[in-house]
C-alpha cells in the first residue's frame, strides 16, 4: 500500500454502515484531532476488529493514510471499551450528547491534546455515572463537558460581569450569545432570560473540574438554564443544534 501508516490514541465518536461489510468511523485522535476512517470488513462475523470500534470506545489505532480523504483502520487495541456507558439508556444519552458536541465543535484535522484529554476524562466519569430516569441532556456531567468544550474552542461564555457593557455592579438577568455571555438588565434586549441560580450553576459547571460536576447543587430549572446557555452559544457561534439533546 502506498501512503503512510501511523498509530494514535482515538475515541470513536460516531460510526455508520458503509457498503456491504464496512463502517465509516468519525474518530477524535490524540495526534491529529478529527479523522474519518473506514474499518473494512468490520460487519463480518469474523472481523479482526471484533467489537473494539463501538461508539465511545477509547482505542489505540493503526491508521493508514492513502490518497483518499478517509484513512483506513489497519489495527486496533482497546484502551477502555466504555461498555457500561453504552448498556444503560441514561448513560448512553449523556455519552451521545458529549460525542455530538465534540463532532460539532472540533471539526478540524488538528491536534488538540486538551480537548482529547477532556473527552477521555468525560468518558471515564460517564462509566461511573448513576443511571437516572431524568433527561440525560440535563445531566451535570453532560453540561459541564459541553461548557468546557466551548471554552476550549474559544467560545467561552462570560458569566461573571455584564458581557455587553462590563458592569460588575448590576444583577445579571440574561444570556446574550451575541455579547458572548451574561448581561445586565440594561443590556438584556433580545437576550435569553435566565435565573440567577441558573447563571450560578453554569458558572460552577465551567469553573469546577469535570469530576466535581455531579456534586454541584442544581435544581432542574438551573440545569435547563445552563443547557439554554450552551444551546444558544452553539446556535450563535456554529449555527447548529445537537440532535442528541432533542432525544435525550
Ligand atoms: Zn450591561
PDB file of C-alpha atoms and ligand atoms in Angstrom:
ATOM      1  CA  UNK A   1       0.000   0.000   0.000  1.00  0.00           C
ATOM      2  CA  UNK A   2       1.299   3.424  -0.892  1.00  0.00           C
ATOM      3  CA  UNK A   3       0.927   6.153   1.722  1.00  0.00           C
ATOM      4  CA  UNK A   4       1.785   6.284   5.391  1.00  0.00           C
ATOM      5  CA  UNK A   5       0.688   4.377   8.463  1.00  0.00           C
ATOM      6  CA  UNK A   6       0.598   5.959  11.901  1.00  0.00           C
ATOM      7  CA  UNK A   7      -0.514   4.939  15.362  1.00  0.00           C
ATOM      8  CA  UNK A   8      -2.560   7.130  17.704  1.00  0.00           C
ATOM      9  CA  UNK A   9      -4.966   7.013  20.610  1.00  0.00           C
ATOM     10  CA  UNK A  10      -8.519   7.737  19.475  1.00  0.00           C
ATOM     11  CA  UNK A  11     -12.142   7.830  20.593  1.00  0.00           C
ATOM     12  CA  UNK A  12     -14.916   6.608  18.291  1.00  0.00           C
ATOM     13  CA  UNK A  13     -17.449   9.447  18.165  1.00  0.00           C
ATOM     14  CA  UNK A  14     -19.779   8.016  15.558  1.00  0.00           C
ATOM     15  CA  UNK A  15     -19.951   5.067  13.229  1.00  0.00           C
ATOM     16  CA  UNK A  16     -22.144   4.295  10.262  1.00  0.00           C
ATOM     17  CA  UNK A  17     -22.588   1.469   7.775  1.00  0.00           C
ATOM     18  CA  UNK A  18     -20.706   1.729   4.541  1.00  0.00           C
ATOM     19  CA  UNK A  19     -21.149  -0.693   1.658  1.00  0.00           C
ATOM     20  CA  UNK A  20     -21.668  -4.393   2.320  1.00  0.00           C
ATOM     21  CA  UNK A  21     -19.426  -5.042   5.291  1.00  0.00           C
ATOM     22  CA  UNK A  22     -17.636  -1.836   6.210  1.00  0.00           C
ATOM     23  CA  UNK A  23     -18.146   1.037   8.603  1.00  0.00           C
ATOM     24  CA  UNK A  24     -17.056   4.631   8.408  1.00  0.00           C
ATOM     25  CA  UNK A  25     -15.860   5.963  11.758  1.00  0.00           C
ATOM     26  CA  UNK A  26     -15.627   9.511  12.978  1.00  0.00           C
ATOM     27  CA  UNK A  27     -12.622   9.433  15.271  1.00  0.00           C
ATOM     28  CA  UNK A  28     -11.196  12.049  17.571  1.00  0.00           C
ATOM     29  CA  UNK A  29      -7.493  11.282  17.743  1.00  0.00           C
ATOM     30  CA  UNK A  30      -4.823  12.457  20.150  1.00  0.00           C
ATOM     31  CA  UNK A  31      -2.281  13.108  17.403  1.00  0.00           C
ATOM     32  CA  UNK A  32      -4.369  14.634  14.617  1.00  0.00           C
ATOM     33  CA  UNK A  33      -7.701  15.736  16.025  1.00  0.00           C
ATOM     34  CA  UNK A  34     -10.691  14.780  13.946  1.00  0.00           C
ATOM     35  CA  UNK A  35     -10.127  11.957  11.443  1.00  0.00           C
ATOM     36  CA  UNK A  36     -12.548   9.989   9.265  1.00  0.00           C
ATOM     37  CA  UNK A  37     -11.611   6.348   8.760  1.00  0.00           C
ATOM     38  CA  UNK A  38     -13.018   3.247   7.177  1.00  0.00           C
ATOM     39  CA  UNK A  39     -12.954  -0.093   9.004  1.00  0.00           C
ATOM     40  CA  UNK A  40     -13.109  -2.682   6.239  1.00  0.00           C
ATOM     41  CA  UNK A  41     -14.944  -5.930   6.824  1.00  0.00           C
ATOM     42  CA  UNK A  42     -15.926  -4.896  10.349  1.00  0.00           C
ATOM     43  CA  UNK A  43     -19.516  -6.100   9.910  1.00  0.00           C
ATOM     44  CA  UNK A  44     -18.430  -9.631   9.036  1.00  0.00           C
ATOM     45  CA  UNK A  45     -18.811 -12.133  11.877  1.00  0.00           C
ATOM     46  CA  UNK A  46     -15.137 -12.958  11.885  1.00  0.00           C
ATOM     47  CA  UNK A  47     -13.876  -9.396  11.619  1.00  0.00           C
ATOM     48  CA  UNK A  48     -10.416  -8.934  13.094  1.00  0.00           C
ATOM     49  CA  UNK A  49     -11.661  -5.709  14.691  1.00  0.00           C
ATOM     50  CA  UNK A  50     -14.267  -7.543  16.786  1.00  0.00           C
ATOM     51  CA  UNK A  51     -16.363  -5.178  18.905  1.00  0.00           C
ATOM     52  CA  UNK A  52     -13.484  -2.848  19.608  1.00  0.00           C
ATOM     53  CA  UNK A  53     -14.697   0.054  17.480  1.00  0.00           C
ATOM     54  CA  UNK A  54     -18.088   0.770  19.036  1.00  0.00           C
ATOM     55  CA  UNK A  55     -19.084   4.419  19.583  1.00  0.00           C
ATOM     56  CA  UNK A  56     -17.479   5.863  22.781  1.00  0.00           C
ATOM     57  CA  UNK A  57     -14.669   3.276  22.726  1.00  0.00           C
ATOM     58  CA  UNK A  58     -11.226   4.585  23.632  1.00  0.00           C
ATOM     59  CA  UNK A  59      -8.707   2.763  21.477  1.00  0.00           C
ATOM     60  CA  UNK A  60      -5.197   2.658  20.193  1.00  0.00           C
ATOM     61  CA  UNK A  61      -5.428   2.500  16.393  1.00  0.00           C
ATOM     62  CA  UNK A  62      -3.161   1.994  13.437  1.00  0.00           C
ATOM     63  CA  UNK A  63      -4.371   4.167  10.588  1.00  0.00           C
ATOM     64  CA  UNK A  64      -3.234   4.143   7.011  1.00  0.00           C
ATOM     65  CA  UNK A  65      -3.342   7.418   5.168  1.00  0.00           C
ATOM     66  CA  UNK A  66      -3.708   6.849   1.449  1.00  0.00           C
ATOM     67  CA  UNK A  67      -4.711   9.273  -1.265  1.00  0.00           C
ATOM     68  CA  UNK A  68      -8.393   9.494  -0.273  1.00  0.00           C
ATOM     69  CA  UNK A  69      -9.950  11.618   2.432  1.00  0.00           C
ATOM     70  CA  UNK A  70     -10.786   8.632   4.621  1.00  0.00           C
ATOM     71  CA  UNK A  71      -7.966   6.855   6.399  1.00  0.00           C
ATOM     72  CA  UNK A  72      -8.095   3.072   6.741  1.00  0.00           C
ATOM     73  CA  UNK A  73      -8.019   1.254  10.080  1.00  0.00           C
ATOM     74  CA  UNK A  74      -5.341  -1.434   9.886  1.00  0.00           C
ATOM     75  CA  UNK A  75      -5.141  -2.358  13.564  1.00  0.00           C
ATOM     76  CA  UNK A  76      -6.879  -1.642  16.843  1.00  0.00           C
ATOM     77  CA  UNK A  77      -6.365  -2.313  20.543  1.00  0.00           C
ATOM     78  CA  UNK A  78      -8.819  -1.382  23.273  1.00  0.00           C
ATOM     79  CA  UNK A  79      -7.747   1.060  25.935  1.00  0.00           C
ATOM     80  CA  UNK A  80     -11.203   1.312  27.534  1.00  0.00           C
ATOM     81  CA  UNK A  81     -14.316  -0.126  25.921  1.00  0.00           C
ATOM     82  CA  UNK A  82     -16.720   2.021  27.986  1.00  0.00           C
ATOM     83  CA  UNK A  83     -19.347  -0.680  27.523  1.00  0.00           C
ATOM     84  CA  UNK A  84     -21.029   0.406  30.776  1.00  0.00           C
ATOM     85  CA  UNK A  85     -21.731   3.738  29.120  1.00  0.00           C
ATOM     86  CA  UNK A  86     -23.477   2.031  26.199  1.00  0.00           C
ATOM     87  CA  UNK A  87     -25.523  -0.561  28.066  1.00  0.00           C
ATOM     88  CA  UNK A  88     -27.597   1.919  30.094  1.00  0.00           C
ATOM     89  CA  UNK A  89     -30.003   4.276  28.371  1.00  0.00           C
ATOM     90  CA  UNK A  90     -29.292   7.295  30.574  1.00  0.00           C
ATOM     91  CA  UNK A  91     -25.509   6.980  30.394  1.00  0.00           C
ATOM     92  CA  UNK A  92     -25.686   6.398  26.652  1.00  0.00           C
ATOM     93  CA  UNK A  93     -27.821   9.544  26.307  1.00  0.00           C
ATOM     94  CA  UNK A  94     -25.180  11.592  28.152  1.00  0.00           C
ATOM     95  CA  UNK A  95     -22.413   9.962  26.100  1.00  0.00           C
ATOM     96  CA  UNK A  96     -24.077  10.695  22.773  1.00  0.00           C
ATOM     97  CA  UNK A  97     -24.607  14.347  23.717  1.00  0.00           C
ATOM     98  CA  UNK A  98     -20.891  14.601  24.562  1.00  0.00           C
ATOM     99  CA  UNK A  99     -19.830  12.807  21.370  1.00  0.00           C
ATOM    100  CA  UNK A 100     -22.002  15.029  19.171  1.00  0.00           C
ATOM    101  CA  UNK A 101     -20.741  18.198  20.891  1.00  0.00           C
ATOM    102  CA  UNK A 102     -17.197  17.025  20.143  1.00  0.00           C
ATOM    103  CA  UNK A 103     -18.150  16.311  16.497  1.00  0.00           C
ATOM    104  CA  UNK A 104     -19.660  19.737  16.010  1.00  0.00           C
ATOM    105  CA  UNK A 105     -17.049  21.809  17.838  1.00  0.00           C
ATOM    106  CA  UNK A 106     -13.838  20.039  16.804  1.00  0.00           C
ATOM    107  CA  UNK A 107     -14.157  19.508  13.071  1.00  0.00           C
ATOM    108  CA  UNK A 108     -10.542  20.031  12.013  1.00  0.00           C
ATOM    109  CA  UNK A 109      -7.764  17.556  11.490  1.00  0.00           C
ATOM    110  CA  UNK A 110      -5.708  19.422  14.036  1.00  0.00           C
ATOM    111  CA  UNK A 111      -4.052  18.191  17.217  1.00  0.00           C
ATOM    112  CA  UNK A 112      -5.660  19.411  20.445  1.00  0.00           C
ATOM    113  CA  UNK A 113      -4.428  17.322  23.383  1.00  0.00           C
ATOM    114  CA  UNK A 114      -6.529  19.256  25.933  1.00  0.00           C
ATOM    115  CA  UNK A 115      -9.721  18.532  24.017  1.00  0.00           C
ATOM    116  CA  UNK A 116      -8.706  14.872  23.729  1.00  0.00           C
ATOM    117  CA  UNK A 117      -7.986  14.690  27.449  1.00  0.00           C
ATOM    118  CA  UNK A 118     -11.333  16.315  28.307  1.00  0.00           C
ATOM    119  CA  UNK A 119     -13.065  13.735  26.104  1.00  0.00           C
ATOM    120  CA  UNK A 120     -11.393  10.699  27.681  1.00  0.00           C
ATOM    121  CA  UNK A 121     -11.949  12.129  31.176  1.00  0.00           C
ATOM    122  CA  UNK A 122     -15.631  12.649  30.328  1.00  0.00           C
ATOM    123  CA  UNK A 123     -15.958   9.031  29.155  1.00  0.00           C
ATOM    124  CA  UNK A 124     -14.180   7.649  32.231  1.00  0.00           C
ATOM    125  CA  UNK A 125     -16.564   9.588  34.509  1.00  0.00           C
ATOM    126  CA  UNK A 126     -19.542   8.527  32.390  1.00  0.00           C
ATOM    127  CA  UNK A 127     -18.837   4.877  33.269  1.00  0.00           C
ATOM    128  CA  UNK A 128     -19.411   5.658  36.941  1.00  0.00           C
ATOM    129  CA  UNK A 129     -22.491   7.814  36.425  1.00  0.00           C
ATOM    130  CA  UNK A 130     -25.572   6.517  38.279  1.00  0.00           C
ATOM    131  CA  UNK A 131     -28.433   5.611  35.932  1.00  0.00           C
ATOM    132  CA  UNK A 132     -31.331   8.040  36.328  1.00  0.00           C
ATOM    133  CA  UNK A 133     -34.818   8.489  34.965  1.00  0.00           C
ATOM    134  CA  UNK A 134     -34.421  12.201  34.241  1.00  0.00           C
ATOM    135  CA  UNK A 135     -33.385  13.802  30.932  1.00  0.00           C
ATOM    136  CA  UNK A 136     -29.790  12.935  30.080  1.00  0.00           C
ATOM    137  CA  UNK A 137     -29.420  16.334  28.370  1.00  0.00           C
ATOM    138  CA  UNK A 138     -29.787  17.988  31.803  1.00  0.00           C
ATOM    139  CA  UNK A 139     -27.129  15.835  33.454  1.00  0.00           C
ATOM    140  CA  UNK A 140     -24.421  17.850  35.239  1.00  0.00           C
ATOM    141  CA  UNK A 141     -21.592  15.895  33.575  1.00  0.00           C
ATOM    142  CA  UNK A 142     -23.080  16.476  30.099  1.00  0.00           C
ATOM    143  CA  UNK A 143     -23.498  20.200  30.809  1.00  0.00           C
ATOM    144  CA  UNK A 144     -20.072  20.614  32.367  1.00  0.00           C
ATOM    145  CA  UNK A 145     -18.332  18.804  29.491  1.00  0.00           C
ATOM    146  CA  UNK A 146     -20.034  20.987  26.884  1.00  0.00           C
ATOM    147  CA  UNK A 147     -19.188  24.208  28.718  1.00  0.00           C
ATOM    148  CA  UNK A 148     -15.552  23.093  28.860  1.00  0.00           C
ATOM    149  CA  UNK A 149     -15.585  22.272  25.146  1.00  0.00           C
ATOM    150  CA  UNK A 150     -16.971  25.731  24.395  1.00  0.00           C
ATOM    151  CA  UNK A 151     -14.153  27.189  26.448  1.00  0.00           C
ATOM    152  CA  UNK A 152     -11.526  25.049  24.647  1.00  0.00           C
ATOM    153  CA  UNK A 153     -12.972  26.135  21.275  1.00  0.00           C
ATOM    154  CA  UNK A 154     -12.599  29.780  22.225  1.00  0.00           C
ATOM    155  CA  UNK A 155     -16.340  30.351  22.687  1.00  0.00           C
ATOM    156  CA  UNK A 156     -16.131  30.727  26.435  1.00  0.00           C
ATOM    157  CA  UNK A 157     -19.361  32.206  27.738  1.00  0.00           C
ATOM    158  CA  UNK A 158     -18.528  35.134  30.004  1.00  0.00           C
ATOM    159  CA  UNK A 159     -20.644  34.766  33.125  1.00  0.00           C
ATOM    160  CA  UNK A 160     -19.184  36.922  35.880  1.00  0.00           C
ATOM    161  CA  UNK A 161     -19.912  40.514  34.745  1.00  0.00           C
ATOM    162  CA  UNK A 162     -22.107  42.021  32.041  1.00  0.00           C
ATOM    163  CA  UNK A 163     -20.625  40.722  28.754  1.00  0.00           C
ATOM    164  CA  UNK A 164     -22.003  43.750  26.913  1.00  0.00           C
ATOM    165  CA  UNK A 165     -21.268  46.886  28.994  1.00  0.00           C
ATOM    166  CA  UNK A 166     -18.853  45.343  31.507  1.00  0.00           C
ATOM    167  CA  UNK A 167     -20.869  46.420  34.554  1.00  0.00           C
ATOM    168  CA  UNK A 168     -19.953  44.486  37.670  1.00  0.00           C
ATOM    169  CA  UNK A 169     -22.418  46.234  39.997  1.00  0.00           C
ATOM    170  CA  UNK A 170     -25.671  45.188  38.327  1.00  0.00           C
ATOM    171  CA  UNK A 171     -27.509  41.889  38.588  1.00  0.00           C
ATOM    172  CA  UNK A 172     -27.113  39.566  35.614  1.00  0.00           C
ATOM    173  CA  UNK A 173     -30.504  38.602  34.289  1.00  0.00           C
ATOM    174  CA  UNK A 174     -29.982  37.054  30.890  1.00  0.00           C
ATOM    175  CA  UNK A 175     -27.648  35.454  28.430  1.00  0.00           C
ATOM    176  CA  UNK A 176     -26.715  37.045  25.136  1.00  0.00           C
ATOM    177  CA  UNK A 177     -24.764  34.888  22.680  1.00  0.00           C
ATOM    178  CA  UNK A 178     -24.068  37.988  20.601  1.00  0.00           C
ATOM    179  CA  UNK A 179     -22.359  39.672  23.583  1.00  0.00           C
ATOM    180  CA  UNK A 180     -20.735  36.366  24.477  1.00  0.00           C
ATOM    181  CA  UNK A 181     -22.201  35.903  27.928  1.00  0.00           C
ATOM    182  CA  UNK A 182     -24.424  37.046  30.745  1.00  0.00           C
ATOM    183  CA  UNK A 183     -25.922  40.545  30.583  1.00  0.00           C
ATOM    184  CA  UNK A 184     -27.354  43.132  32.971  1.00  0.00           C
ATOM    185  CA  UNK A 185     -30.971  44.407  32.786  1.00  0.00           C
ATOM    186  CA  UNK A 186     -29.959  47.398  30.611  1.00  0.00           C
ATOM    187  CA  UNK A 187     -28.268  45.197  28.019  1.00  0.00           C
ATOM    188  CA  UNK A 188     -30.824  42.413  28.094  1.00  0.00           C
ATOM    189  CA  UNK A 189     -32.780  43.414  24.986  1.00  0.00           C
ATOM    190  CA  UNK A 190     -33.148  40.259  22.906  1.00  0.00           C
ATOM    191  CA  UNK A 191     -31.234  38.226  25.487  1.00  0.00           C
ATOM    192  CA  UNK A 192     -32.398  34.918  26.876  1.00  0.00           C
ATOM    193  CA  UNK A 193     -33.882  35.389  30.371  1.00  0.00           C
ATOM    194  CA  UNK A 194     -32.033  33.355  32.982  1.00  0.00           C
ATOM    195  CA  UNK A 195     -32.446  32.826  36.704  1.00  0.00           C
ATOM    196  CA  UNK A 196     -29.566  33.939  38.969  1.00  0.00           C
ATOM    197  CA  UNK A 197     -29.351  30.327  40.191  1.00  0.00           C
ATOM    198  CA  UNK A 198     -29.094  29.109  36.588  1.00  0.00           C
ATOM    199  CA  UNK A 199     -26.254  31.514  35.834  1.00  0.00           C
ATOM    200  CA  UNK A 200     -24.557  30.470  39.065  1.00  0.00           C
ATOM    201  CA  UNK A 201     -24.890  26.810  38.071  1.00  0.00           C
ATOM    202  CA  UNK A 202     -23.396  27.444  34.613  1.00  0.00           C
ATOM    203  CA  UNK A 203     -20.537  29.336  36.233  1.00  0.00           C
ATOM    204  CA  UNK A 204     -19.816  26.499  38.693  1.00  0.00           C
ATOM    205  CA  UNK A 205     -20.047  23.852  35.963  1.00  0.00           C
ATOM    206  CA  UNK A 206     -17.490  25.801  33.959  1.00  0.00           C
ATOM    207  CA  UNK A 207     -15.139  26.585  36.847  1.00  0.00           C
ATOM    208  CA  UNK A 208     -15.046  23.237  38.642  1.00  0.00           C
ATOM    209  CA  UNK A 209     -13.348  20.072  37.321  1.00  0.00           C
ATOM    210  CA  UNK A 210     -15.485  17.576  35.376  1.00  0.00           C
ATOM    211  CA  UNK A 211     -15.163  15.090  38.230  1.00  0.00           C
ATOM    212  CA  UNK A 212     -16.943  17.537  40.574  1.00  0.00           C
ATOM    213  CA  UNK A 213     -19.850  18.313  38.239  1.00  0.00           C
ATOM    214  CA  UNK A 214     -22.126  15.738  39.870  1.00  0.00           C
ATOM    215  CA  UNK A 215     -21.662  17.376  43.266  1.00  0.00           C
ATOM    216  CA  UNK A 216     -22.845  20.821  42.180  1.00  0.00           C
ATOM    217  CA  UNK A 217     -26.228  21.582  43.740  1.00  0.00           C
ATOM    218  CA  UNK A 218     -28.586  22.327  40.888  1.00  0.00           C
ATOM    219  CA  UNK A 219     -32.350  22.431  40.510  1.00  0.00           C
ATOM    220  CA  UNK A 220     -33.904  21.269  37.245  1.00  0.00           C
ATOM    221  CA  UNK A 221     -34.594  24.934  36.437  1.00  0.00           C
ATOM    222  CA  UNK A 222     -30.881  25.743  36.876  1.00  0.00           C
ATOM    223  CA  UNK A 223     -29.918  22.782  34.689  1.00  0.00           C
ATOM    224  CA  UNK A 224     -32.352  23.961  31.976  1.00  0.00           C
ATOM    225  CA  UNK A 225     -30.828  27.447  32.160  1.00  0.00           C
ATOM    226  CA  UNK A 226     -27.304  26.039  31.820  1.00  0.00           C
ATOM    227  CA  UNK A 227     -28.463  23.997  28.821  1.00  0.00           C
ATOM    228  CA  UNK A 228     -30.034  27.134  27.323  1.00  0.00           C
ATOM    229  CA  UNK A 229     -26.671  28.947  27.613  1.00  0.00           C
ATOM    230  CA  UNK A 230     -24.946  26.074  25.787  1.00  0.00           C
ATOM    231  CA  UNK A 231     -27.642  25.766  23.100  1.00  0.00           C
ATOM    232  CA  UNK A 232     -27.593  29.469  22.472  1.00  0.00           C
ATOM    233  CA  UNK A 233     -23.771  29.520  22.180  1.00  0.00           C
ATOM    234  CA  UNK A 234     -23.915  26.659  19.633  1.00  0.00           C
ATOM    235  CA  UNK A 235     -26.515  28.490  17.593  1.00  0.00           C
ATOM    236  CA  UNK A 236     -24.688  31.786  17.660  1.00  0.00           C
ATOM    237  CA  UNK A 237     -21.139  30.569  17.014  1.00  0.00           C
ATOM    238  CA  UNK A 238     -21.736  27.486  14.935  1.00  0.00           C
ATOM    239  CA  UNK A 239     -25.322  27.770  13.738  1.00  0.00           C
ATOM    240  CA  UNK A 240     -26.119  24.231  14.875  1.00  0.00           C
ATOM    241  CA  UNK A 241     -28.207  22.347  17.404  1.00  0.00           C
ATOM    242  CA  UNK A 242     -27.363  18.934  18.805  1.00  0.00           C
ATOM    243  CA  UNK A 243     -29.728  16.210  17.639  1.00  0.00           C
ATOM    244  CA  UNK A 244     -28.736  14.099  20.655  1.00  0.00           C
ATOM    245  CA  UNK A 245     -30.076  16.802  23.017  1.00  0.00           C
ATOM    246  CA  UNK A 246     -33.527  16.619  21.469  1.00  0.00           C
ATOM    247  CA  UNK A 247     -33.766  12.876  22.032  1.00  0.00           C
ATOM    248  CA  UNK A 248     -32.137  12.912  25.487  1.00  0.00           C
TER     249      UNK A 248
HETATM  250 ZN1  LIG B   1     -24.764  45.665  30.659  1.00  0.00          ZN
END
